Short mmCIF file of C-alpha atoms in Angstrom, two decimals:
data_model
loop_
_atom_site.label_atom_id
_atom_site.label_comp_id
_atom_site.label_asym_id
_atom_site.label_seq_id
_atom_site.Cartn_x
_atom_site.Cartn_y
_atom_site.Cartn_z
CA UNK A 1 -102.36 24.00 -204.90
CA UNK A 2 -99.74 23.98 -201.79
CA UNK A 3 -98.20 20.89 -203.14
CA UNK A 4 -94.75 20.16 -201.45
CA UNK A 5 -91.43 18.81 -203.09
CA UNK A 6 -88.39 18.04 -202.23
CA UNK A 7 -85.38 19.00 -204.99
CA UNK A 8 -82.00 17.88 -205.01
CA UNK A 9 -79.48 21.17 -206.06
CA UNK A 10 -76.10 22.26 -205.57
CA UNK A 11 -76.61 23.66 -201.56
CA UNK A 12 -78.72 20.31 -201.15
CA UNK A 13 -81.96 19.76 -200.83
CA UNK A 14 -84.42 22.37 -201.20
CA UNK A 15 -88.27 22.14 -200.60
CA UNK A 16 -90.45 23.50 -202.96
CA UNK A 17 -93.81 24.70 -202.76
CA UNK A 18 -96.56 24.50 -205.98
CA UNK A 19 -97.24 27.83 -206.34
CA UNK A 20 -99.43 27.70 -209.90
CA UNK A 21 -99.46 25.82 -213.45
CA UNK A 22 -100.16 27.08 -217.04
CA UNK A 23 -101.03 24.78 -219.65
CA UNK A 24 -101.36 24.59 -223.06
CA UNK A 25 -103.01 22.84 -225.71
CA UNK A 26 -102.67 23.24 -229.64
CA UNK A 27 -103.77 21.84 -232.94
CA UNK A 28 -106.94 20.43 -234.78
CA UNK A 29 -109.58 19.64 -232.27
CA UNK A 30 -112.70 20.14 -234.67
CA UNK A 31 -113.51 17.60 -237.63
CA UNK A 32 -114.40 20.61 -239.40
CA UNK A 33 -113.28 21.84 -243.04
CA UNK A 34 -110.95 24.46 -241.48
CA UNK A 35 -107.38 24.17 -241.67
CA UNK A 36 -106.57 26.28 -238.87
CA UNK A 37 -105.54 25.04 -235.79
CA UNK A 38 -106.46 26.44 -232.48
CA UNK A 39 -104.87 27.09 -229.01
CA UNK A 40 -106.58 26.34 -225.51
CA UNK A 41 -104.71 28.12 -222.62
CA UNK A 42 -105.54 27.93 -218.66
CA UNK A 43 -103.74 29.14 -216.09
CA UNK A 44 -103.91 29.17 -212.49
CA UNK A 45 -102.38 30.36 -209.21
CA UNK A 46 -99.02 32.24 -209.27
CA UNK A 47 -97.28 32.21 -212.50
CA UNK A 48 -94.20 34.18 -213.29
CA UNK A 49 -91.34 33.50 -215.74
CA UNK A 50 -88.89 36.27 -214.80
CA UNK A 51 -88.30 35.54 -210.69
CA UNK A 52 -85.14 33.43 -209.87
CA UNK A 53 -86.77 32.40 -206.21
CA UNK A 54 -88.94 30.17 -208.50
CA UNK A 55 -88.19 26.43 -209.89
CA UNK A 56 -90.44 25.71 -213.01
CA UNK A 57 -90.70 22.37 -214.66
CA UNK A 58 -91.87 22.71 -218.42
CA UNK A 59 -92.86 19.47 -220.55
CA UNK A 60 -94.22 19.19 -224.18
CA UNK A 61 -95.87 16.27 -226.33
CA UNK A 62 -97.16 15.79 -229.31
CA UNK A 63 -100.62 13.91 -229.81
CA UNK A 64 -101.42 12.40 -232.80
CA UNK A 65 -105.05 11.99 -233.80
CA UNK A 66 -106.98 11.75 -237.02
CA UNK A 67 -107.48 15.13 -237.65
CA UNK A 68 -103.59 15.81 -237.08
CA UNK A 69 -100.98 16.26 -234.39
CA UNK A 70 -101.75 18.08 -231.06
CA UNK A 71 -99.27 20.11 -228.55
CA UNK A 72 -99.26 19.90 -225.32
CA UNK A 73 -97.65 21.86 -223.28
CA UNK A 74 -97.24 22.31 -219.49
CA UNK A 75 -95.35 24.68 -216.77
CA UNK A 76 -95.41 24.19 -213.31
CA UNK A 77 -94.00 26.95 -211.17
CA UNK A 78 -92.34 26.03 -207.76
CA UNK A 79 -91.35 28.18 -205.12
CA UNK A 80 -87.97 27.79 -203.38
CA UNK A 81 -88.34 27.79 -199.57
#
């Protein structure tokens, strides 16, 4: 989970330190009758969206199957060291 980067910012470059990720997926997963779609969540390690010592990288895609489209979505939080 300690995975290190290196970020380019304003004061130069700053490592940053994986801290924890949260991701996300949404949609139709079930070939089922329902038209309700349904949303998977996991989370792990240190995960806050409110702390300004922390870096967070956030990407969503769609994913388009048969039964539908598909979110995914996908934080990863970075601490600045």
């Amino acid at each position: 989970m300690n995975t290190n980067k290196i970020s380019l910012c304003k004061k130069g470059p700053q490592k940053l330190i994986l801290k924890g990720y949260k991701i996300t997926l949404s949609g139709r997963f079930e070939n089922t009758k329902n038209p309700m779609s349904k949303t998977y969540t996991t989370k792990n390690g240190f995960i806050t969206l409110t702390s300004l010592n922390n870096n967070i990288d956030f990407i969503s895609k769609n994913l388009y199957t048969k039964l539908g489209i598909c979110n995914i979505k996908i934080w990863l939080f970075y601490k600045i060291n």
